[in-house]
mmCIF file of C-alpha atoms in Angstrom:
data_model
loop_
_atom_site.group_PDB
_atom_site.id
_atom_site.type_symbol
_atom_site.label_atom_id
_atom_site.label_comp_id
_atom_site.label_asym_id
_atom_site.label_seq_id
_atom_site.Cartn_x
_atom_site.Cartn_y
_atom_site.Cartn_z
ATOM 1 C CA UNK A 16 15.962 -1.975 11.006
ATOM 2 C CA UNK A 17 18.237 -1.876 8.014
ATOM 3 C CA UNK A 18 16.539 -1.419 5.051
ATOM 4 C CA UNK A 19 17.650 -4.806 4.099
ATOM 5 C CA UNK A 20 18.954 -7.578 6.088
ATOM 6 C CA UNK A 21 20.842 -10.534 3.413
ATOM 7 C CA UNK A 22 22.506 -13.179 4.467
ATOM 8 C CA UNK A 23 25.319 -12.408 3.703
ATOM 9 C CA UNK A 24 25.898 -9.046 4.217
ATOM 10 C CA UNK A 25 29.927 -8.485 4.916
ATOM 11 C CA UNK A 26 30.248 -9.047 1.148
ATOM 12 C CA UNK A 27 33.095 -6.818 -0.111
ATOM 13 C CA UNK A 28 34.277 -6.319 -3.586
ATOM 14 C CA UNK A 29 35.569 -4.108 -6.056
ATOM 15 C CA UNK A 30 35.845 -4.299 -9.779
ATOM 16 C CA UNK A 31 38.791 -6.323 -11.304
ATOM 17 C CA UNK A 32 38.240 -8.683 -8.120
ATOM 18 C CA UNK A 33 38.486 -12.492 -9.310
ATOM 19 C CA UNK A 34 35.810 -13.877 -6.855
ATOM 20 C CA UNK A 35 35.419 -17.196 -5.513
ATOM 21 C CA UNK A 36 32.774 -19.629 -7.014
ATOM 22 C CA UNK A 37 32.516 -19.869 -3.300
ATOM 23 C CA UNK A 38 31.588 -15.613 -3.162
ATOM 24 C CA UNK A 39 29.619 -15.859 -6.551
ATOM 25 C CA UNK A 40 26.918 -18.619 -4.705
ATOM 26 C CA UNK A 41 26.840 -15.791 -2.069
ATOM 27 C CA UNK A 42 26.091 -12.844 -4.121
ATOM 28 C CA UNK A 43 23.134 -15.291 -5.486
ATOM 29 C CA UNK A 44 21.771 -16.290 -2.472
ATOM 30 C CA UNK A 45 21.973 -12.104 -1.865
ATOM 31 C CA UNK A 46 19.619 -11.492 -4.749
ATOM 32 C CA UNK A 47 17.371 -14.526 -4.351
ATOM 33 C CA UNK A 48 16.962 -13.049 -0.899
ATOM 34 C CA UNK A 49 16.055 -9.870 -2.152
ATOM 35 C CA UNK A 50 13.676 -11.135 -4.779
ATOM 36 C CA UNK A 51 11.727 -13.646 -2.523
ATOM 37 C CA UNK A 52 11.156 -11.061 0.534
ATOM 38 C CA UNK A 53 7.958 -9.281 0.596
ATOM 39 C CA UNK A 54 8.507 -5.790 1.562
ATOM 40 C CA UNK A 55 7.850 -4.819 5.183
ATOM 41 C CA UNK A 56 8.245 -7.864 6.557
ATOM 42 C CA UNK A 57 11.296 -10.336 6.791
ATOM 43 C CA UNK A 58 14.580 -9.117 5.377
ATOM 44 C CA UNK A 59 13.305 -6.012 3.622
ATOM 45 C CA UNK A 60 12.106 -3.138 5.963
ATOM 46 C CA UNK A 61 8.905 -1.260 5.035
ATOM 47 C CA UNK A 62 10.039 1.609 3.694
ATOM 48 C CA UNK A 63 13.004 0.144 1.279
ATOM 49 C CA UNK A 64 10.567 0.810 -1.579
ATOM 50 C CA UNK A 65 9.179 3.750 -2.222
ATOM 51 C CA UNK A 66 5.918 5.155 -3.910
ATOM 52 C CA UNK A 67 8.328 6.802 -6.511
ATOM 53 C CA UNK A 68 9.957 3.510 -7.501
ATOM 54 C CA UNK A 69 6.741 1.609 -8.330
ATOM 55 C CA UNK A 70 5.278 2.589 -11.511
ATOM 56 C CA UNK A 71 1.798 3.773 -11.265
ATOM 57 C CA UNK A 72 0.043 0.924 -12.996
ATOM 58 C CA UNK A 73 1.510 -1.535 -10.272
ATOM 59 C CA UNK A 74 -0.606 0.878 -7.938
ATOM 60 C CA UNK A 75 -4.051 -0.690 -7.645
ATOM 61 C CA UNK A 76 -6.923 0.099 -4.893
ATOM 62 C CA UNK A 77 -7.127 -4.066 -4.694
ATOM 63 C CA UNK A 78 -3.547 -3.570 -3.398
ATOM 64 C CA UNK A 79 -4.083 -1.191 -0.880
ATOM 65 C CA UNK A 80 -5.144 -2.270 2.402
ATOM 66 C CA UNK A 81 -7.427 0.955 3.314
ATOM 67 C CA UNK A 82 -7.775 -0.534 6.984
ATOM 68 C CA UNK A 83 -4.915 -0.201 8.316
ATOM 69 C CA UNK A 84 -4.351 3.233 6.589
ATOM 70 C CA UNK A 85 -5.748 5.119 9.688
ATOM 71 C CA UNK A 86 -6.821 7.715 7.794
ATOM 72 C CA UNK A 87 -9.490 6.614 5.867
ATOM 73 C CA UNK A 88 -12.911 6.091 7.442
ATOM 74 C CA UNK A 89 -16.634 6.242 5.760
ATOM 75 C CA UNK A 90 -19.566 8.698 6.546
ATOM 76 C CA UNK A 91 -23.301 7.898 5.389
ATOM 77 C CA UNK A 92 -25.935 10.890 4.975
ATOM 78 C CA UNK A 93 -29.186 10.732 4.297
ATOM 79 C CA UNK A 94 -30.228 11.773 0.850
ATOM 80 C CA UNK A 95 -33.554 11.567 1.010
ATOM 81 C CA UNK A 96 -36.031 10.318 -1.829
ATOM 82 C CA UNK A 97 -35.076 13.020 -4.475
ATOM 83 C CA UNK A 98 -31.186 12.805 -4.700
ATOM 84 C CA UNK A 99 -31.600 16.215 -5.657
ATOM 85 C CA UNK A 100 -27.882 18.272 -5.931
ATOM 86 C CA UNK A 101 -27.340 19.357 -2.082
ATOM 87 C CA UNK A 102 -24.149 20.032 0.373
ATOM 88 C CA UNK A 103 -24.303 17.682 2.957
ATOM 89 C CA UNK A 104 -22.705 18.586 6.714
ATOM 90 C CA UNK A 105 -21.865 15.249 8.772
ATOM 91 C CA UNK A 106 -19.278 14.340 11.609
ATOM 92 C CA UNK A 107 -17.288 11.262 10.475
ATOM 93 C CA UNK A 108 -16.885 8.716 13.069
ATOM 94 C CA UNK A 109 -13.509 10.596 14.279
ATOM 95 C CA UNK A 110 -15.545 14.096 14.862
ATOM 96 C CA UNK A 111 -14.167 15.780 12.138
ATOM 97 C CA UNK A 112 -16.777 17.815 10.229
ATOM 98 C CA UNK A 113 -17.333 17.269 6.488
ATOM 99 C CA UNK A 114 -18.852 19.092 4.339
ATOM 100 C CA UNK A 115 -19.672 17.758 0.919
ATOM 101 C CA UNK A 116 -21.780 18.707 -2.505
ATOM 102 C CA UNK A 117 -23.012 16.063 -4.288
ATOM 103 C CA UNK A 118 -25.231 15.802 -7.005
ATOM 104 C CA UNK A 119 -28.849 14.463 -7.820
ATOM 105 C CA UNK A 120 -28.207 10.816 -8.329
ATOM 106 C CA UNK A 121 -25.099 11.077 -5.668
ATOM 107 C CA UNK A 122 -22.833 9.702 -9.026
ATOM 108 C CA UNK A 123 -20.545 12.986 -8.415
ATOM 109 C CA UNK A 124 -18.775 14.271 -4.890
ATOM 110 C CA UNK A 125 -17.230 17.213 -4.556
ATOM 111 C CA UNK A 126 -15.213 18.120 -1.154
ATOM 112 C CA UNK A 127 -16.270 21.277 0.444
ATOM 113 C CA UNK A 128 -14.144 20.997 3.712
ATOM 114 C CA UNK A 129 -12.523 18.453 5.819
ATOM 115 C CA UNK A 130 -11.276 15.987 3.769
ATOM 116 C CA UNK A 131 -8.568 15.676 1.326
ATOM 117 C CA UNK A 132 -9.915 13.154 -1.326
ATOM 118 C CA UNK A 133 -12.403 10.462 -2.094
ATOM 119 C CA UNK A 134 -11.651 6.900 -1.944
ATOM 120 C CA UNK A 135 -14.645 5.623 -3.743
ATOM 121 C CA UNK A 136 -18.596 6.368 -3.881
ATOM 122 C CA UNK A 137 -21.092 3.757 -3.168
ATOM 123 C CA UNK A 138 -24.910 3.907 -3.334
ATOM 124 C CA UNK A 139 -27.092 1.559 -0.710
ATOM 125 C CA UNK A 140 -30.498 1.088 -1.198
ATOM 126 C CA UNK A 141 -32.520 0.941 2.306
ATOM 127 C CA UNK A 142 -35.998 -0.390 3.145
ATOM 128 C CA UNK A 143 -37.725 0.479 6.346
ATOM 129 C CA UNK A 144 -40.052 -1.141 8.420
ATOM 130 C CA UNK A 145 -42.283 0.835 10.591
ATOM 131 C CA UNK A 146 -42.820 -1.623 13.969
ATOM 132 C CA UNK A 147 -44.097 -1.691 17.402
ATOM 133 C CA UNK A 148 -41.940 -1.759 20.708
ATOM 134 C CA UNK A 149 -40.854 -4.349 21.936
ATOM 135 C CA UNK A 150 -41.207 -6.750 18.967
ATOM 136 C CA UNK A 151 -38.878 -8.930 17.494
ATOM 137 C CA UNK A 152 -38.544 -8.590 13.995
ATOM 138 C CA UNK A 153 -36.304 -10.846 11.238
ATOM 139 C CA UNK A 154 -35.917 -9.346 7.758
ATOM 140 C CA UNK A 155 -34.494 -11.104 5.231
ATOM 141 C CA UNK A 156 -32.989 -10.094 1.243
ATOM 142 C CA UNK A 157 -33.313 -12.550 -1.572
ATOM 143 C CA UNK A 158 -31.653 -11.309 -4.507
ATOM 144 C CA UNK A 159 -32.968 -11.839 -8.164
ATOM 145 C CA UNK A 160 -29.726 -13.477 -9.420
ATOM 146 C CA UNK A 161 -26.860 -15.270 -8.387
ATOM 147 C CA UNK A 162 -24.855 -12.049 -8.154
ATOM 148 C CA UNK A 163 -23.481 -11.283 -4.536
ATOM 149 C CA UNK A 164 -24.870 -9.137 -2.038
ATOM 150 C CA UNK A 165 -24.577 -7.634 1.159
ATOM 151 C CA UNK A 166 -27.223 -6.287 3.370
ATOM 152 C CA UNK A 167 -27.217 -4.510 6.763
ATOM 153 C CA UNK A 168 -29.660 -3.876 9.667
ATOM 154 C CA UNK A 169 -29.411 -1.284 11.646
ATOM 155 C CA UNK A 170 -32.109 0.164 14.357
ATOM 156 C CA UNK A 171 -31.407 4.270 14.119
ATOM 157 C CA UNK A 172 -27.249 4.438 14.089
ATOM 158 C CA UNK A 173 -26.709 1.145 15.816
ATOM 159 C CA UNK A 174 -25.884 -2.282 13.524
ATOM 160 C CA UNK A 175 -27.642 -4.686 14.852
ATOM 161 C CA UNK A 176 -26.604 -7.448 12.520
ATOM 162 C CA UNK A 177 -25.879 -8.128 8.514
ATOM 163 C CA UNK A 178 -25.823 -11.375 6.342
ATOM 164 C CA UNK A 179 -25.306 -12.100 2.972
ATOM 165 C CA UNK A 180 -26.813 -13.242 -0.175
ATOM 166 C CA UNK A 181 -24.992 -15.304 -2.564
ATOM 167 C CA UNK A 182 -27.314 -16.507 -4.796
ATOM 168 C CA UNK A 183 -31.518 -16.579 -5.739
ATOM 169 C CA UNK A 184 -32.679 -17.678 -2.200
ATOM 170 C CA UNK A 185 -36.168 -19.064 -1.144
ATOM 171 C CA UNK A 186 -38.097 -16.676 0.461
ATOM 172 C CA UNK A 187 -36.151 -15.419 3.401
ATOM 173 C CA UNK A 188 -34.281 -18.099 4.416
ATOM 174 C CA UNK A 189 -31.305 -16.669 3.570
ATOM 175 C CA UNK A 190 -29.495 -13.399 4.385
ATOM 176 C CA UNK A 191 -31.610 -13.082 7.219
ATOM 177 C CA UNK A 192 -31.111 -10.126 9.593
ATOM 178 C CA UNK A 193 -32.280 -10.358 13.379
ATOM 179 C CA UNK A 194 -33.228 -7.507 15.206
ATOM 180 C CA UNK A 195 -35.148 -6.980 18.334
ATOM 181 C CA UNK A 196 -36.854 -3.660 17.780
ATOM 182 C CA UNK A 197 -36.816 -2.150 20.794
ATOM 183 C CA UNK A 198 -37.790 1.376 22.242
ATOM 184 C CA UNK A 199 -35.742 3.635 20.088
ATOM 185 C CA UNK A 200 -34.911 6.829 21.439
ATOM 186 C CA UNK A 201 -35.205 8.942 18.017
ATOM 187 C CA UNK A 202 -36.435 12.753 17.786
ATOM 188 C CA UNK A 203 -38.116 11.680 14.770
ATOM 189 C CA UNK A 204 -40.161 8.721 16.342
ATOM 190 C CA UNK A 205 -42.273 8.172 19.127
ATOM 191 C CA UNK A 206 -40.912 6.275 21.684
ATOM 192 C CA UNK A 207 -43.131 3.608 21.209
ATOM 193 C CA UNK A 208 -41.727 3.272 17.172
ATOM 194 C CA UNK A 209 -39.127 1.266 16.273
ATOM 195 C CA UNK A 210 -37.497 1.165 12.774
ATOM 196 C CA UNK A 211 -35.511 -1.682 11.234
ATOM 197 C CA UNK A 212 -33.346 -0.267 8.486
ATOM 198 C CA UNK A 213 -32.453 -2.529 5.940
ATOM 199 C CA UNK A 214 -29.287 -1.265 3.314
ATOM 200 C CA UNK A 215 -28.201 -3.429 0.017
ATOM 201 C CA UNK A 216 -25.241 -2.267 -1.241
ATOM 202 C CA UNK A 217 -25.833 -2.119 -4.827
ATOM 203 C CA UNK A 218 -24.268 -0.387 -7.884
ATOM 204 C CA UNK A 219 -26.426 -2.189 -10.516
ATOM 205 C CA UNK A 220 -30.147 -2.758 -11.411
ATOM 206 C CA UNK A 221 -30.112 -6.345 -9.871
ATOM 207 C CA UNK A 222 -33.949 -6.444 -8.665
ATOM 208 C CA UNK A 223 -34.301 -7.441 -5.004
ATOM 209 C CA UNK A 224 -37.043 -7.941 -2.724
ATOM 210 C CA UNK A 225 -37.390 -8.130 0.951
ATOM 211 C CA UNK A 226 -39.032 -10.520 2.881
ATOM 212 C CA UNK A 227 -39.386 -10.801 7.007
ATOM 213 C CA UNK A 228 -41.574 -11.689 9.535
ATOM 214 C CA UNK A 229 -42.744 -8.916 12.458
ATOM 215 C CA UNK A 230 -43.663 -10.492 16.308
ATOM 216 C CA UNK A 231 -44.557 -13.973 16.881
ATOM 217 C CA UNK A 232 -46.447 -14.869 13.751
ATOM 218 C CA UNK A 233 -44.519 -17.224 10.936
ATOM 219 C CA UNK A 234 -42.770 -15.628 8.139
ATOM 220 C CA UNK A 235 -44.645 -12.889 6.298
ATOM 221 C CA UNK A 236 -45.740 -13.405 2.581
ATOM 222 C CA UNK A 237 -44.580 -10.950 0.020
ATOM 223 C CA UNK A 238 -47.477 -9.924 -0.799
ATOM 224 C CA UNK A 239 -47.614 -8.313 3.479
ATOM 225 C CA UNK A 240 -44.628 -6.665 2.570
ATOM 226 C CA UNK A 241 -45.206 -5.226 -0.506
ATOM 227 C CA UNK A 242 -42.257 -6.019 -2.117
ATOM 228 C CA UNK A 243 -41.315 -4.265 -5.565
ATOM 229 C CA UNK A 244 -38.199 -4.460 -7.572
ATOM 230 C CA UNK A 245 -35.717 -2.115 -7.542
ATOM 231 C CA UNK A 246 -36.047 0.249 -10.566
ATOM 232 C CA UNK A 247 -33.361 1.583 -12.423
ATOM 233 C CA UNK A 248 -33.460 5.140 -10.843
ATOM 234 C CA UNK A 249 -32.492 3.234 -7.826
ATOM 235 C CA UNK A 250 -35.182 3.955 -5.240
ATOM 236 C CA UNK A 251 -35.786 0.978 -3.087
ATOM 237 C CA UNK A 252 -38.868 -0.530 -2.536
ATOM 238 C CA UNK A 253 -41.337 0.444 0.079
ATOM 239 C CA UNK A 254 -41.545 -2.478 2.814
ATOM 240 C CA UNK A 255 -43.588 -4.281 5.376
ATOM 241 C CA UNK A 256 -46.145 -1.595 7.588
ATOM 242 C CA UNK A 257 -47.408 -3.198 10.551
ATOM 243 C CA UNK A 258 -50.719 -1.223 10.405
ATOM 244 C CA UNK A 259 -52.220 0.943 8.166
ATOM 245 C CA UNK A 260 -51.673 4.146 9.721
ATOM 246 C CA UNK A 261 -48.200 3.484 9.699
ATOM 247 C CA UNK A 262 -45.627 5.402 7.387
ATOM 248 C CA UNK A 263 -42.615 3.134 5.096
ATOM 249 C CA UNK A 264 -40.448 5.544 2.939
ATOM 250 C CA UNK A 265 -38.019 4.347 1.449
ATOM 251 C CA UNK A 266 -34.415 6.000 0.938
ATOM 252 C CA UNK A 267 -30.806 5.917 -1.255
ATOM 253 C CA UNK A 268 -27.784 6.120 1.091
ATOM 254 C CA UNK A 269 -24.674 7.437 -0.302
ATOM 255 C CA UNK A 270 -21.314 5.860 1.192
ATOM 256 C CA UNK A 271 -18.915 8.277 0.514
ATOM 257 C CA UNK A 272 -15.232 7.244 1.912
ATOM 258 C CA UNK A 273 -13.017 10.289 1.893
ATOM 259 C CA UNK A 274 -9.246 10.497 3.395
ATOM 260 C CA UNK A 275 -9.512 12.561 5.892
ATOM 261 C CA UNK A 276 -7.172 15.938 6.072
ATOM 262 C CA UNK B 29 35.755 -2.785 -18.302
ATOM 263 C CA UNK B 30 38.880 -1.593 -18.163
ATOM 264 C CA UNK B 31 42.284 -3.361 -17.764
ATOM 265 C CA UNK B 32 44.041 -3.793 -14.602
ATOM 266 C CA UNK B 33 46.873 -1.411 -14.621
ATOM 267 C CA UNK B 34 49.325 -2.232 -11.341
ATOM 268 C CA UNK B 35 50.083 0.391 -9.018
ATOM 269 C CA UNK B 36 47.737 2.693 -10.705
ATOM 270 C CA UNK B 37 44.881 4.322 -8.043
ATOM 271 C CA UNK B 38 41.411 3.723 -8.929
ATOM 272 C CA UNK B 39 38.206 5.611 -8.043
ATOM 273 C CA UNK B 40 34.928 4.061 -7.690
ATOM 274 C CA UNK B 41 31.673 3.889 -5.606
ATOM 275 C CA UNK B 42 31.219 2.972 -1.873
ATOM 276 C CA UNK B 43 32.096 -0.332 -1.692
ATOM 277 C CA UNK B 44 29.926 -2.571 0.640
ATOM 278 C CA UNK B 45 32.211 -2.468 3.752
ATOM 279 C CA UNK B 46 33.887 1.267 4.352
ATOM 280 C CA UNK B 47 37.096 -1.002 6.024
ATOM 281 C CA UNK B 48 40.031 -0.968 4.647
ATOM 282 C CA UNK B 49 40.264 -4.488 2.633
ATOM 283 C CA UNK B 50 42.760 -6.890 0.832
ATOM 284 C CA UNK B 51 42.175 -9.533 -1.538
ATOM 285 C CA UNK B 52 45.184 -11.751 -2.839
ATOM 286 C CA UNK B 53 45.836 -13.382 -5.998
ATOM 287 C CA UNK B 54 47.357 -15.451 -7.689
ATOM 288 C CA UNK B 55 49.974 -14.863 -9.987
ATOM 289 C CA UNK B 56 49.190 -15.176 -13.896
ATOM 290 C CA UNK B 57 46.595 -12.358 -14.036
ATOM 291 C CA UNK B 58 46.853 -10.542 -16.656
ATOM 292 C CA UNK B 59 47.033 -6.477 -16.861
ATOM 293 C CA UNK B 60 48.197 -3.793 -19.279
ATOM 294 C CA UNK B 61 51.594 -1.764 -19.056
ATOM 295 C CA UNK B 62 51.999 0.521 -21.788
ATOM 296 C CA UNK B 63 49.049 -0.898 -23.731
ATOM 297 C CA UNK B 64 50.784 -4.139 -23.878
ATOM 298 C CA UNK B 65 49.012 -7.049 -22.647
ATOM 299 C CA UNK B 66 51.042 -8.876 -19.891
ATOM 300 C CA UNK B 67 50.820 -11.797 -16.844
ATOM 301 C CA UNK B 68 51.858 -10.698 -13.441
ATOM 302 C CA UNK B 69 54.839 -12.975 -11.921
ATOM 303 C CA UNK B 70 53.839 -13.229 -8.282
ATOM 304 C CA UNK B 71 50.933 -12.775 -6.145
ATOM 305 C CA UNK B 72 49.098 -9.039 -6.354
ATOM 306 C CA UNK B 73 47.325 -7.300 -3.374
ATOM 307 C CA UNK B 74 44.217 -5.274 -4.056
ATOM 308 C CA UNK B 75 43.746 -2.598 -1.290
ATOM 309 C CA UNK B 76 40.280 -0.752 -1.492
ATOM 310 C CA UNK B 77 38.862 1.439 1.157
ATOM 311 C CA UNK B 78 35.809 4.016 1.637
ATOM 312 C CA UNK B 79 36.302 7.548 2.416
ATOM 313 C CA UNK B 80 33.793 10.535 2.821
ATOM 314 C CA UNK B 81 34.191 13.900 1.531
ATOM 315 C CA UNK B 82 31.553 16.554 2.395
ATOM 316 C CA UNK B 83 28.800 13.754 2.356
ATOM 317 C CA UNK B 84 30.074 12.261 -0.860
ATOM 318 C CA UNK B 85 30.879 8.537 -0.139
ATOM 319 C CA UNK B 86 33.488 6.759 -2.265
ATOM 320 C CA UNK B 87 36.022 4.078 -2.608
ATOM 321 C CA UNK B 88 39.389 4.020 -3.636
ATOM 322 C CA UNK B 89 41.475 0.669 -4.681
ATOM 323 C CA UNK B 90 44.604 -0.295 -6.258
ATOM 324 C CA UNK B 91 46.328 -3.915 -7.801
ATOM 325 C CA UNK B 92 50.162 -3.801 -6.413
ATOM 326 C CA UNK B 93 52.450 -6.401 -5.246
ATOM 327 C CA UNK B 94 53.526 -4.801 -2.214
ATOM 328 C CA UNK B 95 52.360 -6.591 0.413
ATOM 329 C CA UNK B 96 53.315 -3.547 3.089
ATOM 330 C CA UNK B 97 49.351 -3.102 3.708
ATOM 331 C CA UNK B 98 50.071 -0.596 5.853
ATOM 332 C CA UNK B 99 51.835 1.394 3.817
ATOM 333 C CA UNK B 100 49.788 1.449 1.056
ATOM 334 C CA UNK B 101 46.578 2.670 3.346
ATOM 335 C CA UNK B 102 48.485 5.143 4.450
ATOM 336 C CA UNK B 103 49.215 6.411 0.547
ATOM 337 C CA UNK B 104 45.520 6.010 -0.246
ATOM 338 C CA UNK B 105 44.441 7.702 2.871
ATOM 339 C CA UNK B 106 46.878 10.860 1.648
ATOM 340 C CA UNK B 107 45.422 10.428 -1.803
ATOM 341 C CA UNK B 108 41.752 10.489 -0.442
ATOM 342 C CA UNK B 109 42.323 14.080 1.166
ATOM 343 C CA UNK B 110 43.640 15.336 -1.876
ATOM 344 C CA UNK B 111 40.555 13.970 -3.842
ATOM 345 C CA UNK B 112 37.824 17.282 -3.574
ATOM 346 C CA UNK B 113 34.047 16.562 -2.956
ATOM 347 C CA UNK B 114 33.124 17.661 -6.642
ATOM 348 C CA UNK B 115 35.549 15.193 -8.267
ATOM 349 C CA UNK B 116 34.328 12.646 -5.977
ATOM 350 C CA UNK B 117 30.698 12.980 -7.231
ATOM 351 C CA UNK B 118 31.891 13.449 -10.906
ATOM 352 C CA UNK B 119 33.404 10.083 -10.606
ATOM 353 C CA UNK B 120 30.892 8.141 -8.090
ATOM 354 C CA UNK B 121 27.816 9.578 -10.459
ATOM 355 C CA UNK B 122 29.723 7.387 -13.628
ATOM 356 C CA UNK B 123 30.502 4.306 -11.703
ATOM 357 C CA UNK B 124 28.587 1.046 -11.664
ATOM 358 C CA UNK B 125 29.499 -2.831 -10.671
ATOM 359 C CA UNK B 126 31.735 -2.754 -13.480
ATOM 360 C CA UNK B 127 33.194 0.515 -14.507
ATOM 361 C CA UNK B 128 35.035 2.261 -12.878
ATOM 362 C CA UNK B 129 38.068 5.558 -13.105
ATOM 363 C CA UNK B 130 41.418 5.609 -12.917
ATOM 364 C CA UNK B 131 42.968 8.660 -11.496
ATOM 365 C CA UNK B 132 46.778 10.005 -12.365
ATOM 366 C CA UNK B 133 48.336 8.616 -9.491
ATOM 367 C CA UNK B 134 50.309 5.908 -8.566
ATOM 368 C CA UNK B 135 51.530 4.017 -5.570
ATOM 369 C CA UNK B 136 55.299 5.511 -4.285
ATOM 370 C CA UNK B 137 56.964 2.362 -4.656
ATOM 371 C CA UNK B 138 59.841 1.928 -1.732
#
């Protein structure tokens, strides 16, 4: 495609031409063409503008549509309950392997190998529930104010369903999460343990609780689940245990998006 | 802006279409000989046509009342090879919608 397409195109002057009122509406239906096209679609191809011709300020990550960049793709690790300063090795979703330092807190990212930047750096706060084969399991997140929030479930790597909060909710009516927890096939777990992962994507000290209900019985109090508010160091709370003998730790997960090399 | 001088060849950027072109007018326009202000008496042709040398695109025109079109492509097409690549660029780099060069050179009148 031409890297602009007016209507009229066959326009042909030269200076010290007397033009035609008829040729002046032309060569202003020319510009309002140009200045009423986006770019990349219509009459002005894709690549008519370049990177170099737009002044950095117009440049914003709001503008950018990262998802149909190709290129760009996110990788969770585990952190663990200290955030101490560690290098992290992980496959991203394409099989490339990454290998990152990041320090305690996860507030700074350094690229070891396999990537060529970092897109942005977000913390999620996860809850886990410790449950029994075979059960089916509904956790819900209330958040403390009317700020927005997004939670996850996951059972080991698989998503198994996410909702959202969007303001101070009764107790877990809304945001709720299904999941039926299942025999998970987990080196860490006995097959008979399943584990409901709950994430909150938070950058802020907005306190949050959980609340869900385990099996057949009605919705679980807070009180059976424990439920704490998120302190400012950013550990999440520990959650629901379905018996005593049962473990809950609780964990920060770093989203790290990187451009890949 | 400068004045239109007849006969005189002028040097400027591509234009949109690399054809050769002609554009009549009227008579009454006025243009300068010999720094004096005067109206032309009959109709004037402006010829104009692209030409590439070594990569360097540009356009050369002239204001005459001959009406021989062909004749005058075929002087601006001899003028064009004369025209080197550097000159071109010198001249091409200075132009914009309105300004323009004149070059020493005029049409052979017949």
């Amino acid at each position: 495609m031409a890297l602009a397409v007016l209507p009229y195109p066959s326009m042909d002057f030269v200076p010290l031409d007397i033009l035609t009122a008829d040729e002046l509406d032309q060569i202003v239906a020319n510009i309002d063409a140009i200045n009423n096209a986006t770019v990349g679609s219509g009459n002005i191809a894709g690549n008519a503008i370049t990177t170099a011709k737009v002044a950095d300020s117009a440049i914003t990550k709001a503008k950018i549509d990262f998802s149909t960049m190709g290129a760009i793709w996110s990788s969770f690790y585990y952190s663990g309950t200290s955030l101490s300063d560690q290098t992290v090795s992980v496959k991203t979703l394409k099989g490339t392997n990454l290998s990152i330092r990041i320090s305690a807190g996860g507030t700074a990212v350094r690229i070891i190998s396999g990537a060529s930047g970092i897109n942005a750096i977000r913390q999620y706060w996860s809850a886990k529930l410790n449950n029994v084969a075979g059960e089916y399991g509904v956790a819900g997140l209330k958040s403390a104010s009317s700020v927005y929030t997004r939670f996850y479930g996951s059972m080991g790597n698989t998503a198994i369903g996410e909702g959202e909060v969007a303001s101070t909710a009764s107790s877990g009516t809304d945001g709720m999460c299904d999941a039926n927890l299942g025999t998970v096939s987990n080196a860490s777990r006995t097959s008979t343990t399943a584990e409901f992962l709950l994430l909150r994507e938070s950058t802020d000290a907005e306190g949050w609780t959980i609340y869900g209900k385990i099996g057949s019985g009605g919705m679980l109090a807070d009180a059976s689940f424990g439920a704490k508010t998120q302190s400012a160091t950013g550990y999440a709370p520990t959650v629901y245990q379905r018996s005593a003998t049962s473990s809950n730790t609780s964990y920060v997960f770093n989203c790290i998006e990187v451009l890949e090399s | 802006m400068k004045a239109l001088e007849l006969n005189r060849i002028a040097i400027w950027r591509p234009k949109l279409l690399d054809d050769f072109t002609i554009r009549e007018s009227g008579a009454g326009r006025p243009f300068a000989e010999n720094h004096i202000i005067k109206k032309t008496t009959a109709k004037t042709y402006r010829y104009a046509k692209n030409y590439e040398k070594d990569k360097i695109k540009f356009c050369l025109f002239v204001i005459t009342y001959s009406n021989d079109a062909k004749d005058v492509e075929s002087q601006l097409d001899k003028i064009a090879k004369k025209i080197g690549a550097k000159t071109a660029e010198e001249y091409v780099s200075k132009s914009s919608d309105v300004s323009f060069n004149y070059l020493d050179i005029y049409l052979e009148e017949k």
